[in-house]
Short mmCIF file of C-alpha atoms and ligand atoms in Angstrom, two decimals:
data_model
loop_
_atom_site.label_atom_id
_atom_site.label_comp_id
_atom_site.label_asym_id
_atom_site.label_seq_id
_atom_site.Cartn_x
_atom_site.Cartn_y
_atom_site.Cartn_z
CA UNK A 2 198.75 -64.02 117.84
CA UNK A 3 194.93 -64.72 117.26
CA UNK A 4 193.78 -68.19 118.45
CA UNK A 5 192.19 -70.65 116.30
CA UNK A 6 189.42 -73.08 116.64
CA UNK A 7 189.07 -76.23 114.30
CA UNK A 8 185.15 -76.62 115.63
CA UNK A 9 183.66 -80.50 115.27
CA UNK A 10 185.93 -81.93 112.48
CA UNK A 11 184.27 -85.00 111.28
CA UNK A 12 187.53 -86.55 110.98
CA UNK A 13 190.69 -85.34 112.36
CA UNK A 14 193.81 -87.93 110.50
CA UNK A 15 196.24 -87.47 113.49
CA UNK A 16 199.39 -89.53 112.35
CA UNK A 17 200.44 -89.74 116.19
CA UNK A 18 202.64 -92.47 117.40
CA UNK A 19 199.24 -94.27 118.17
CA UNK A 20 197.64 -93.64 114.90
CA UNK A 21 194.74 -92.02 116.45
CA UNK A 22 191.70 -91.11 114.30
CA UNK A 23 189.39 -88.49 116.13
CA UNK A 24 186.03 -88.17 115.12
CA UNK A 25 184.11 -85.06 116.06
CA UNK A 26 186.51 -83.59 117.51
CA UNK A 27 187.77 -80.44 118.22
CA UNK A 28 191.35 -78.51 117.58
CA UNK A 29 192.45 -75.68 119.80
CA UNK A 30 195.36 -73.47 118.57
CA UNK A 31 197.64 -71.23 120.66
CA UNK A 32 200.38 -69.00 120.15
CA UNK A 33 201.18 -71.18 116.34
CA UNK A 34 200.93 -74.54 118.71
CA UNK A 35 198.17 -77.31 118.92
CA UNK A 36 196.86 -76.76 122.47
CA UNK A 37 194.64 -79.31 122.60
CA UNK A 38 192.83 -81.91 120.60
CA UNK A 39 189.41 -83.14 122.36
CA UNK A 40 185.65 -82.47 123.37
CA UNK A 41 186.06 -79.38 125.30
CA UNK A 42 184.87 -76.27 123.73
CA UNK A 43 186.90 -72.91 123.61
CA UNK A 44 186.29 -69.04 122.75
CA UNK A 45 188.88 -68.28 120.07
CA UNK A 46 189.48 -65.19 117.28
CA UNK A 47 188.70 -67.40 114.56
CA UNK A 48 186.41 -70.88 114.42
CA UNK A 49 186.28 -72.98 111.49
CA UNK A 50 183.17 -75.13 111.10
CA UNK A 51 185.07 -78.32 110.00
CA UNK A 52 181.61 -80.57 110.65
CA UNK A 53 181.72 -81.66 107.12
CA UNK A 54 186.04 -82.04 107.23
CA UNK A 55 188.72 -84.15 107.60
CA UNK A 56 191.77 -82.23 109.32
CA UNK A 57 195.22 -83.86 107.98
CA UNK A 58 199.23 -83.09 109.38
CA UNK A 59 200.60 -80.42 107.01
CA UNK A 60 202.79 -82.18 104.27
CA UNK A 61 206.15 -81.85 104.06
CA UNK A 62 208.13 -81.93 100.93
CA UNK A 63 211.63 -83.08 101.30
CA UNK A 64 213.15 -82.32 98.13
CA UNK A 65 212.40 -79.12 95.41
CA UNK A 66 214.68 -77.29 93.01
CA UNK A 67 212.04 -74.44 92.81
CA UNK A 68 213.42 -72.24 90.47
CA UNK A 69 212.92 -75.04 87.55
CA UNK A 70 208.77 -73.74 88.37
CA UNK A 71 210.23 -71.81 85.40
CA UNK A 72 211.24 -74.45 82.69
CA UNK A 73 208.28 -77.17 83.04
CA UNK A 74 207.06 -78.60 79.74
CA UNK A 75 210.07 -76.97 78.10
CA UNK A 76 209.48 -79.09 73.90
CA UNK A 77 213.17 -80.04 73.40
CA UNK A 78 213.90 -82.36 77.21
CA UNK A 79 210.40 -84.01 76.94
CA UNK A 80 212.00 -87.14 75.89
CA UNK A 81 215.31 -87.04 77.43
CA UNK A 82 216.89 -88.90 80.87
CA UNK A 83 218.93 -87.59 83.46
CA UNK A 84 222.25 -86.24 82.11
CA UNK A 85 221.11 -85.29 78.57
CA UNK A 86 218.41 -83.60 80.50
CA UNK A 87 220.45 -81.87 83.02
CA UNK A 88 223.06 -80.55 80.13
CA UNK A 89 220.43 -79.23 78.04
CA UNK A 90 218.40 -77.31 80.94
CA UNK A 91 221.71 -76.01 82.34
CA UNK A 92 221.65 -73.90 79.49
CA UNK A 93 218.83 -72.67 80.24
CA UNK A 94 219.50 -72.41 83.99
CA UNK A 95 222.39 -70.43 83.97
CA UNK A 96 220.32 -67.37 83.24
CA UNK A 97 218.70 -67.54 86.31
CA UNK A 98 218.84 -64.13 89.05
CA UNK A 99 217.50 -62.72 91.57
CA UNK A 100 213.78 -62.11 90.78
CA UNK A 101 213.32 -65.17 88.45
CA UNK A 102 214.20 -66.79 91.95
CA UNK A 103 211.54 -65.17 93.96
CA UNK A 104 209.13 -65.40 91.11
CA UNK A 105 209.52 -69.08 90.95
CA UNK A 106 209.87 -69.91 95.04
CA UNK A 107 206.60 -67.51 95.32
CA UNK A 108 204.34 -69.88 93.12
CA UNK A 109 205.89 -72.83 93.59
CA UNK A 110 205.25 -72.36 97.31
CA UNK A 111 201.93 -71.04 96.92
CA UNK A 112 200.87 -74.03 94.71
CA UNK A 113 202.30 -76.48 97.33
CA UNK A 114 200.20 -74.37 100.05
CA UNK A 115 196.85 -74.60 97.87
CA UNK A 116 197.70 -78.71 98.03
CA UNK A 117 198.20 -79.19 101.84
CA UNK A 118 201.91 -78.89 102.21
CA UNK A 119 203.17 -77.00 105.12
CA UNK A 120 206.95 -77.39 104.89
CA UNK A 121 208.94 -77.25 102.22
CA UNK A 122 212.89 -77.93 101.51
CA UNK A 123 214.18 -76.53 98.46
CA UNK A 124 217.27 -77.89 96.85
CA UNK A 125 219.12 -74.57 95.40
CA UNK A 126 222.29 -75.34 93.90
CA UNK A 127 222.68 -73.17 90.27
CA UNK A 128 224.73 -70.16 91.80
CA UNK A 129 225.61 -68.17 88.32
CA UNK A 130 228.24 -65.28 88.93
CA UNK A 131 226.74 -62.16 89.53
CA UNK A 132 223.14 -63.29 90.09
CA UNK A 133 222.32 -62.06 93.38
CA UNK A 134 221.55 -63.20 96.94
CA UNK A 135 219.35 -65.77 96.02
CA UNK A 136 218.47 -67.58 99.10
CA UNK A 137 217.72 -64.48 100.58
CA UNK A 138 215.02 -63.91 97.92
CA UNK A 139 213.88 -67.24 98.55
CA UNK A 140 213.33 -66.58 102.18
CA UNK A 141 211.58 -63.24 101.51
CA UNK A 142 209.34 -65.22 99.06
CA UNK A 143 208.47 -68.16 101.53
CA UNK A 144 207.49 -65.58 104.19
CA UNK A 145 205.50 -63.85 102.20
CA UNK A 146 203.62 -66.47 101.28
CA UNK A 147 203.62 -67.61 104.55
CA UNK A 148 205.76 -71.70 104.04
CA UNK A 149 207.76 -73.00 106.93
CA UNK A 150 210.98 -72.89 104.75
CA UNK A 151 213.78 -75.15 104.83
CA UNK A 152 216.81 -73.53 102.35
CA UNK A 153 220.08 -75.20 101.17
CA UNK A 154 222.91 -74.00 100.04
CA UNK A 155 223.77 -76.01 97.18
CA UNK A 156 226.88 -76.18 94.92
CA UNK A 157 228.82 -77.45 91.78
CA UNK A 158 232.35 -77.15 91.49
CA UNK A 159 233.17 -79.24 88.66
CA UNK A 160 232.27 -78.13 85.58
CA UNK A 161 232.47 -79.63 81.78
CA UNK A 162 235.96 -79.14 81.39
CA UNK A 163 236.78 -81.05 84.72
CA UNK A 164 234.54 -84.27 83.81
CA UNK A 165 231.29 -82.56 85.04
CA UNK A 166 227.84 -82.02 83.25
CA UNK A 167 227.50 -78.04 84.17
CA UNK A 168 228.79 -75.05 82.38
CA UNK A 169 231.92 -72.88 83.30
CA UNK A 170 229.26 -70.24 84.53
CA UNK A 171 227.40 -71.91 87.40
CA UNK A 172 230.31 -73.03 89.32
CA UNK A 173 232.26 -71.59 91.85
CA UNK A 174 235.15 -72.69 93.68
CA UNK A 175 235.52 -74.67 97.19
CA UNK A 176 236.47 -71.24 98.44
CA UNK A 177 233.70 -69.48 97.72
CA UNK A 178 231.37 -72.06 98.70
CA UNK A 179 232.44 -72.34 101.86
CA UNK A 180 232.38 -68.64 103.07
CA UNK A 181 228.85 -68.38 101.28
CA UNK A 182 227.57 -71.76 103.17
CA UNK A 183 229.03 -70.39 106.50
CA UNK A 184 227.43 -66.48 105.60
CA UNK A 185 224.30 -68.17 104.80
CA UNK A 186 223.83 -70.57 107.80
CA UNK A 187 224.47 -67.23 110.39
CA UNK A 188 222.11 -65.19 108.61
CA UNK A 189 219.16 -67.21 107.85
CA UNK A 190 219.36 -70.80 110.11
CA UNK A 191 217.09 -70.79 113.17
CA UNK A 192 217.00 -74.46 114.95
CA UNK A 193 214.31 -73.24 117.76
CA UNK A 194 212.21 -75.82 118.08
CA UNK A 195 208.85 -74.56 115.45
CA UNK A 196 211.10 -72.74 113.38
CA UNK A 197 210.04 -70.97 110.20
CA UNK A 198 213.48 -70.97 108.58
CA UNK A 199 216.46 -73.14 108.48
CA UNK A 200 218.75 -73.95 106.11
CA UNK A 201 220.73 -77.10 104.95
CA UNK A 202 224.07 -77.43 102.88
CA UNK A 203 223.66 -79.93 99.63
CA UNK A 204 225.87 -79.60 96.99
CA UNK A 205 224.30 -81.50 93.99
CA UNK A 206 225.76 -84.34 93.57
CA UNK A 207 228.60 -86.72 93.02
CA UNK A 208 229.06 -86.29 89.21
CA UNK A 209 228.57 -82.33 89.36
CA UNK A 210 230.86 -82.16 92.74
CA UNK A 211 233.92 -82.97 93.87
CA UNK A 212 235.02 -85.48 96.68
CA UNK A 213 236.78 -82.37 98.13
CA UNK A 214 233.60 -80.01 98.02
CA UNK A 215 231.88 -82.80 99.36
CA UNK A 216 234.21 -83.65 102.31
CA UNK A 217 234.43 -80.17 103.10
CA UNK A 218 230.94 -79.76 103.14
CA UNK A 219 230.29 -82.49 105.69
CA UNK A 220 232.81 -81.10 107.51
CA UNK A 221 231.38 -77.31 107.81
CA UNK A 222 227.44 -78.89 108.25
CA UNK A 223 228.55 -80.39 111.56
CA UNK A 224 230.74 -78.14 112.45
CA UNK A 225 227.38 -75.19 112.10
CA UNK A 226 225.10 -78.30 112.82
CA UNK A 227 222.90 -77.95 110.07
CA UNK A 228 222.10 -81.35 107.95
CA UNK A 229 223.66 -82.42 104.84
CA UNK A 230 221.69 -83.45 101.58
CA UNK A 231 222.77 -84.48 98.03
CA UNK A 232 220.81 -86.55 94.70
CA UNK A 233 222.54 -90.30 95.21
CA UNK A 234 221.48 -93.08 93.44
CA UNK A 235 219.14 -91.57 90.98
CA UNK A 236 220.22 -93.34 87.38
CA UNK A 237 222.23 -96.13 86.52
CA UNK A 238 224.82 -93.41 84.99
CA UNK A 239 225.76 -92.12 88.06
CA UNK A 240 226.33 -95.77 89.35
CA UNK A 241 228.36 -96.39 86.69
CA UNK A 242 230.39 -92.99 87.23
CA UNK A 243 231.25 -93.72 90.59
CA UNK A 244 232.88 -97.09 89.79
CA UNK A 245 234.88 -95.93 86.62
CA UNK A 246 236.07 -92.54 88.48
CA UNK A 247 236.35 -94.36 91.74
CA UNK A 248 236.20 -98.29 91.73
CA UNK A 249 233.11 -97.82 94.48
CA UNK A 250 229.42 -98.05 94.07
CA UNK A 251 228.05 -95.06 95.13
CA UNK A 252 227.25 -95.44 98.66
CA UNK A 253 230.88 -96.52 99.64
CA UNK A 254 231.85 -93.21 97.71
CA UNK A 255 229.51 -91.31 99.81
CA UNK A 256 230.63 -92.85 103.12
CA UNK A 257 234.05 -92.40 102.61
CA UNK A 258 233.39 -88.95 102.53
CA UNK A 259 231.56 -88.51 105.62
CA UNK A 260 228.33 -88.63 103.77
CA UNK A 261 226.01 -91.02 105.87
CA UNK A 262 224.61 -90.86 109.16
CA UNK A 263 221.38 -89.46 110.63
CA UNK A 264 222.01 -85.63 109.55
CA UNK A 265 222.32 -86.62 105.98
CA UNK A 266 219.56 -87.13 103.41
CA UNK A 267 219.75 -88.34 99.98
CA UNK A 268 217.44 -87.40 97.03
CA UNK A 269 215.95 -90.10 94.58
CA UNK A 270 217.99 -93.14 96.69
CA UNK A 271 216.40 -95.56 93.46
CA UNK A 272 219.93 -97.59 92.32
CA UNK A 273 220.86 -99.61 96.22
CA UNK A 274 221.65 -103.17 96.40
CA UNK A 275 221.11 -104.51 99.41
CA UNK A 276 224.61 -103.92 101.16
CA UNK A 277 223.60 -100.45 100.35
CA UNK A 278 220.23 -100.35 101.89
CA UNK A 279 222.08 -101.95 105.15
CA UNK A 280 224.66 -99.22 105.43
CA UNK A 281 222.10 -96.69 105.28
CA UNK A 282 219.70 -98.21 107.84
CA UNK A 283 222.85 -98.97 109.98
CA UNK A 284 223.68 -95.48 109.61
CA UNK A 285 220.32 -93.74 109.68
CA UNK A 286 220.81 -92.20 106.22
CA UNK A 287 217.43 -91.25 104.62
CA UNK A 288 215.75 -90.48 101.22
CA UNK A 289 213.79 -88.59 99.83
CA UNK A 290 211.38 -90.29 97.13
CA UNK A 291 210.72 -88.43 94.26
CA UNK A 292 208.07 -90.98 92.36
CA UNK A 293 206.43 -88.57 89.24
CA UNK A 294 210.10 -86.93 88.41
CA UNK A 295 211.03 -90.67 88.91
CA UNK A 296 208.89 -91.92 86.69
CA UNK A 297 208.79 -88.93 84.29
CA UNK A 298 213.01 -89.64 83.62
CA UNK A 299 212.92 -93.29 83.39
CA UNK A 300 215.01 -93.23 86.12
CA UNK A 301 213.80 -96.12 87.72
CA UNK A 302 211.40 -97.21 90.93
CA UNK A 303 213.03 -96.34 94.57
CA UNK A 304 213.03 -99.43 96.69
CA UNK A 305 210.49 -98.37 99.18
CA UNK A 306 208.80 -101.32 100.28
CA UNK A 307 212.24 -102.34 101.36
CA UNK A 308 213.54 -99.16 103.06
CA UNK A 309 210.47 -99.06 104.77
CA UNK A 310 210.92 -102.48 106.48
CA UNK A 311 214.25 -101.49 107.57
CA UNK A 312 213.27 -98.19 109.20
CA UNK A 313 215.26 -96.49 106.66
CA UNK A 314 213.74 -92.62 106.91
CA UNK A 315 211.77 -91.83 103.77
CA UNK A 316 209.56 -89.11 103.32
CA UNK A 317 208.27 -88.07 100.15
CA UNK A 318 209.08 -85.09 97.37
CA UNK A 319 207.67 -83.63 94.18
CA UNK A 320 210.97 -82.98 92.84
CA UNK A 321 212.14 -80.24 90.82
CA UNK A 322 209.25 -79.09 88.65
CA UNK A 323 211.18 -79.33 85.46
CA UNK A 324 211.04 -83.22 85.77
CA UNK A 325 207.33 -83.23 87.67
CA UNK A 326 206.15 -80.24 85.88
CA UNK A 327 204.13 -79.36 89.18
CA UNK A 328 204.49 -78.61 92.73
CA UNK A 329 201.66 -81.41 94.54
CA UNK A 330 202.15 -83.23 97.54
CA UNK A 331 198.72 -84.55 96.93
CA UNK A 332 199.16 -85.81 93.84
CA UNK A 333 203.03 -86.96 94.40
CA UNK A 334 201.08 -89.38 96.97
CA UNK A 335 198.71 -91.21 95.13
CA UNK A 336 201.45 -91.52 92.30
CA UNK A 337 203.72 -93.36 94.68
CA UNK A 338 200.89 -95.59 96.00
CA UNK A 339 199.68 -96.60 92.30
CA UNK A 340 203.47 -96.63 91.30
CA UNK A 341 204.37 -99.42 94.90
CA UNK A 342 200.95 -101.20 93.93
CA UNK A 343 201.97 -101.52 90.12
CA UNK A 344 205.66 -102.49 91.03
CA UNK A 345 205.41 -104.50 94.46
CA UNK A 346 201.92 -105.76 94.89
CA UNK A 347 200.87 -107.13 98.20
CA UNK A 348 204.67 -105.34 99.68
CA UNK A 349 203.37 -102.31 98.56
CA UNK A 350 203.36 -99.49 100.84
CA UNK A 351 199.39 -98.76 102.30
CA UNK A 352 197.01 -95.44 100.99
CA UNK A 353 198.05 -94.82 105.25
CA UNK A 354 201.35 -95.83 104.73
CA UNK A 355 202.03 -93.28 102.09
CA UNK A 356 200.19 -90.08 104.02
CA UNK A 357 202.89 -90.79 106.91
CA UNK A 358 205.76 -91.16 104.35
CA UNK A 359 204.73 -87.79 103.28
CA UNK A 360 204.07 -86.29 107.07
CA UNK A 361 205.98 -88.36 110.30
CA UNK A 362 208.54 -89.74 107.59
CA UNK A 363 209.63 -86.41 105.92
CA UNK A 364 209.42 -84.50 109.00
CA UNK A 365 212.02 -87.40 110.50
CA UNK A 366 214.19 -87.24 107.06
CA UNK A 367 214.94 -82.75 108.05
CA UNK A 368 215.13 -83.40 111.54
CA UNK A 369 212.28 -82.07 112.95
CA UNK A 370 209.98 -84.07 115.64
CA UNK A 371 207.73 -80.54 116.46
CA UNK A 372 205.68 -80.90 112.97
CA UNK A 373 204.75 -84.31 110.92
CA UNK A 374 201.58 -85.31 113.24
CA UNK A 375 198.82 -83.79 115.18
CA UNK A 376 199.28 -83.58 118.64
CA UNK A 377 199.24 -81.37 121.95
CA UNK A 378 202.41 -78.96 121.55
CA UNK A 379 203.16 -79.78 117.98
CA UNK A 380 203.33 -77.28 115.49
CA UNK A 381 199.48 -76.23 114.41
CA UNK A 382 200.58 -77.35 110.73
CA UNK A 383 197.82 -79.18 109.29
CA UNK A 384 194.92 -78.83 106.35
CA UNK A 385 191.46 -79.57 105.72
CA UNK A 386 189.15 -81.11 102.72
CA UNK A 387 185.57 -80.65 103.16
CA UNK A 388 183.75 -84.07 102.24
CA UNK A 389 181.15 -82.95 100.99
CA UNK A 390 182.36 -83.06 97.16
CA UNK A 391 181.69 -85.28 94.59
CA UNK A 392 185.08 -86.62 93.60
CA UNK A 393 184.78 -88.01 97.41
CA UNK A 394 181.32 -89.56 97.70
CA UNK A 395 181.92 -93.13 98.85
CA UNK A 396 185.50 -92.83 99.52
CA UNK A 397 185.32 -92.04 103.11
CA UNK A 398 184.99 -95.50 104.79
CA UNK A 399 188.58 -94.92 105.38
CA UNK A 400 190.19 -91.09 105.59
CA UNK A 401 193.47 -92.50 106.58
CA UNK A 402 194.22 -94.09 103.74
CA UNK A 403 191.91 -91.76 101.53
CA UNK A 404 194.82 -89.74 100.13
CA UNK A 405 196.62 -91.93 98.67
CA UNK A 406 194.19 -95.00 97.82
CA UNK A 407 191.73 -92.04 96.46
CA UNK A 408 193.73 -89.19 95.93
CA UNK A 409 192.26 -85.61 95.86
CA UNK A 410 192.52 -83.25 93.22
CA UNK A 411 192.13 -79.86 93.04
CA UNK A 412 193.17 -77.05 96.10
CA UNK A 413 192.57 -77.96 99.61
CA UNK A 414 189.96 -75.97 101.82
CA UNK A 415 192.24 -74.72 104.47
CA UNK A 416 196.09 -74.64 105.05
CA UNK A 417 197.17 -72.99 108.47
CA UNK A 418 200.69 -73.03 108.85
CA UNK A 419 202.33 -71.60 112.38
CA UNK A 420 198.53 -71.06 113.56
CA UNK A 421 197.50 -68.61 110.50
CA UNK A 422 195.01 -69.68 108.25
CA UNK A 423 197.04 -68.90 104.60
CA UNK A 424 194.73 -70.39 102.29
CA UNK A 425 190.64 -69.76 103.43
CA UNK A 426 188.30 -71.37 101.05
CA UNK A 427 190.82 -73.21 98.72
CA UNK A 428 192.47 -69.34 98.02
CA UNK A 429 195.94 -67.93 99.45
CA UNK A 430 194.86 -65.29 101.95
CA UNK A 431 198.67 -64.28 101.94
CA UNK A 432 199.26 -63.08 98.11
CA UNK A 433 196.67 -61.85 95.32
CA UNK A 434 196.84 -65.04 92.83
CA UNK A 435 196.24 -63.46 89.93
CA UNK A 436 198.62 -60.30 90.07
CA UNK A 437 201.41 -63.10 91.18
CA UNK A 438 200.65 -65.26 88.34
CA UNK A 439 200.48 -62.42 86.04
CA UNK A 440 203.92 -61.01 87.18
CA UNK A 441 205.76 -64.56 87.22
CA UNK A 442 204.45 -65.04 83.85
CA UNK A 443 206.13 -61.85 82.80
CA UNK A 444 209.50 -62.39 84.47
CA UNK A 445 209.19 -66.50 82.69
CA UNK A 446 209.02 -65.06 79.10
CA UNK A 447 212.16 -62.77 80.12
CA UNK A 448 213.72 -65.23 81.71
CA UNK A 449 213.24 -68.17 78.81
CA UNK A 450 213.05 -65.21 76.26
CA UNK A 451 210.27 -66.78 74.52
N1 LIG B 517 215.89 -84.96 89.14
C1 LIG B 517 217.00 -84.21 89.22
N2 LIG B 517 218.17 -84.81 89.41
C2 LIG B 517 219.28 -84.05 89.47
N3 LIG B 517 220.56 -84.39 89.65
C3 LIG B 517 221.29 -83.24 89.62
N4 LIG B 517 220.48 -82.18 89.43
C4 LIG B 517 219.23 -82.66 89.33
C5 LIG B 517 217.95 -82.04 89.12
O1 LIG B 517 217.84 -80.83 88.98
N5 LIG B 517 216.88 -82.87 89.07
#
């Protein structure tokens, strides 16, 4: 594998248990690892004059449903919450196969890549009969592009004649599931430490599932030790259908099913009282904030400020891009820092604060302690901005806090992911942009049939 040489970044934004800011510095890469980080000069394949750069930790994005990269902006949900929302898109949903799949995981990763974000978890969990292997498609997609690529194996097993939101079409039974979770896991999950692919099981969640699927499903994750993740919490109407259907708010519904601990994650996490918040920093339960879709449903503002005191893991998400219509890391972080500022003032969470959320915090929420920071013998995930811009002049007192306090719009410079440079001068190096938009556009009007 060719070696890489980050040569004299101005700033390198380390995120390492010290917090260290380098300045002039130089990063060596080996073999897809950080060798070193320091003065000493070495030989490598490739050099990158970063003299006019800031080097950042690759972000991570904790929670995506990429296939809605095909129903963003769609007229008729624009003004619509959470259930009406989900019932209407399902519709459209259900048509979903094989290559709208790949199609929608291939830009959806590659716009994530052009905005600094190394890792992605996607949240799959619309299975219509007959539509293919679709996380397989998924992982051909994220390694073409070049994404470290964390799948799930989602699920729905209640449909709207049992009480759920979902049509007859996209659910399957416990069963079936089950042998596809266990298929999936052996084929695809590799837990060596800098692994490229894993995968996760998450049905959706506790009004689309039942307490069955979901015991089961705890049951089989620990059993092939892969982590469990769910939505919890997102809208007062889930709230109120765990007490009607169950008499318990909805983190008692989730523990008593085995559903807390530190393998689980939960999506949105925005509806906790504070018995709730306890139990999951007891437990070591994370979430996964989702601040634009957040905002974007009226769903309501995650308690952040207070998660974050009690060392409750949070790392950050864009969300599906049917309720963010986008796929930024960058711009999901300065949303949640004007969002905290707007909503908790002084207790807000820090431009810094929010850049680790999105790095150390989401690489803690899937289990992972070889990427979220730069360091000696972590991955050699990471991006760079050159400074030299004008949309930065003035803003670079402080680069730790730049991203979110600042923000930055537009595509990064560089991405490397694994130690290979897949965007090069703000452009993937890994896919021709404009024959993949080109095709995905194709495969969207087939898909929406409009
Ligand atoms: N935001 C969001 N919440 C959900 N809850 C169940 N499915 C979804 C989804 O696709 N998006």
């Amino acid at each position: 594998m060719p070696t890489l040489l980050i040569k004299n970044a101005r700033y390198i934004v380390s995120c390492d248990d010290k917090d260290t800011l380098y300045e002039r510095t130089n990063l060596y890469i080996k073999d897809g690892v950080i060798a070193s980080i320091g003065r000493d000069y070495h030989t490598a394949d490739q050099i990158i004059d970063a003299s006019s750069m800031v080097v950042y930790p690759g972000l991570i994005n904790t929670h995506h449903h990429l296939y809605q990269i095909f129903s963003r902006n769609l007229p008729e949900v624009q003004k619509m919450e959470l259930f009406p929302w989900l019932v209407t898109l399902y519709e459209v949903w259900k048509g979903l196969d094989e290559e709208v799949v790949a199609y929608s995981t291939l830009t959806g990763l590659g716009e994530l890549l052009k905005t600094g974000c190394t890792t992605c978890f996607d949240h799959h969990y619309v299975f219509p009969r007959g539509a293919g292997d679709l996380l397989a498609a998924q992982f051909r997609a994220a390694a073409q592009v070049g994404m470290r690529f964390v799948a799930s194996r989602g699920s729905m097993d209640l449909s709207q004649k049992d009480g759920g939101l979902p049509p007859d079409s996209v659910v399957q039974t416990i069963d079936e599931i089950m042998a596809d979770s266990e298929r999936l896991v052996r084929v695809w999950h590799d837990p060596s430490p800098f692994s490229m692919r894993q995968v996760a099981l998450a049905p959706c969640s506790p009004f689309s599932v039942s307490g069955d699927l979901l015991r089961e499903s705890a049951k089989l994750a620990r059993t092939l030790g892969v982590r469990l993740h769910t939505h919890v919490a997102e809208t007062r109407d889930e709230e109120q259908f765990t007490l009607e259907k169950f008499g318990l708010r909805p983190i008692a519904y989730m523990q008593s099913l085995g559903w807390t601990g530190p393998d689980v994650w939960y999506a949105h996490g925005i509806h906790f009282n504070d018995d709730e918040l306890r139990i999951l920093a007891e437990t070591g339960t994370g979430v996964a904030h989702c601040p634009a879709s957040n905002m974007k449903l009226s769903s309501g503002v995650c308690r952040v400020p207070e998660l974050l005191r009690l060392d409750i893991p949070v790392g950050l998400a864009v969300d599906g891009a049917a309720s963010n219509d986008g796929s930024s890391l960058l711009e999901e972080m300065r949303v949640c820092y004007l969002l905290h500022r707007l909503h908790a003032s002084a207790a807000a969470p820090t431009g810094y604060d929010v850049l680790k959320l999105a790095t150390r915090g989401s690489a803690r929420l899937l289990g992972r302690d070889d990427i979220g920071c730069l360091a000696a013998g972590k991955a050699a995930d990471l991006f760079l901005i050159d400074l030299n811009r004008l949309s930065l002049v003035g803003a670079q007192f402080d680069p730790m806090s730049m991203l979110g306090t600042v923000g930055f719009k537009g595509d990064v410079d560089y991405t490397i992911v694994n130690g290979v440079p897949v965007v090069q001068h703000g452009e993937l190096t890994t896919i021709d942009e404009r024959e993949t938009a080109y095709e995905a556009n194709r495969v969207v009007a087939r898909y929406l049939g409009r």
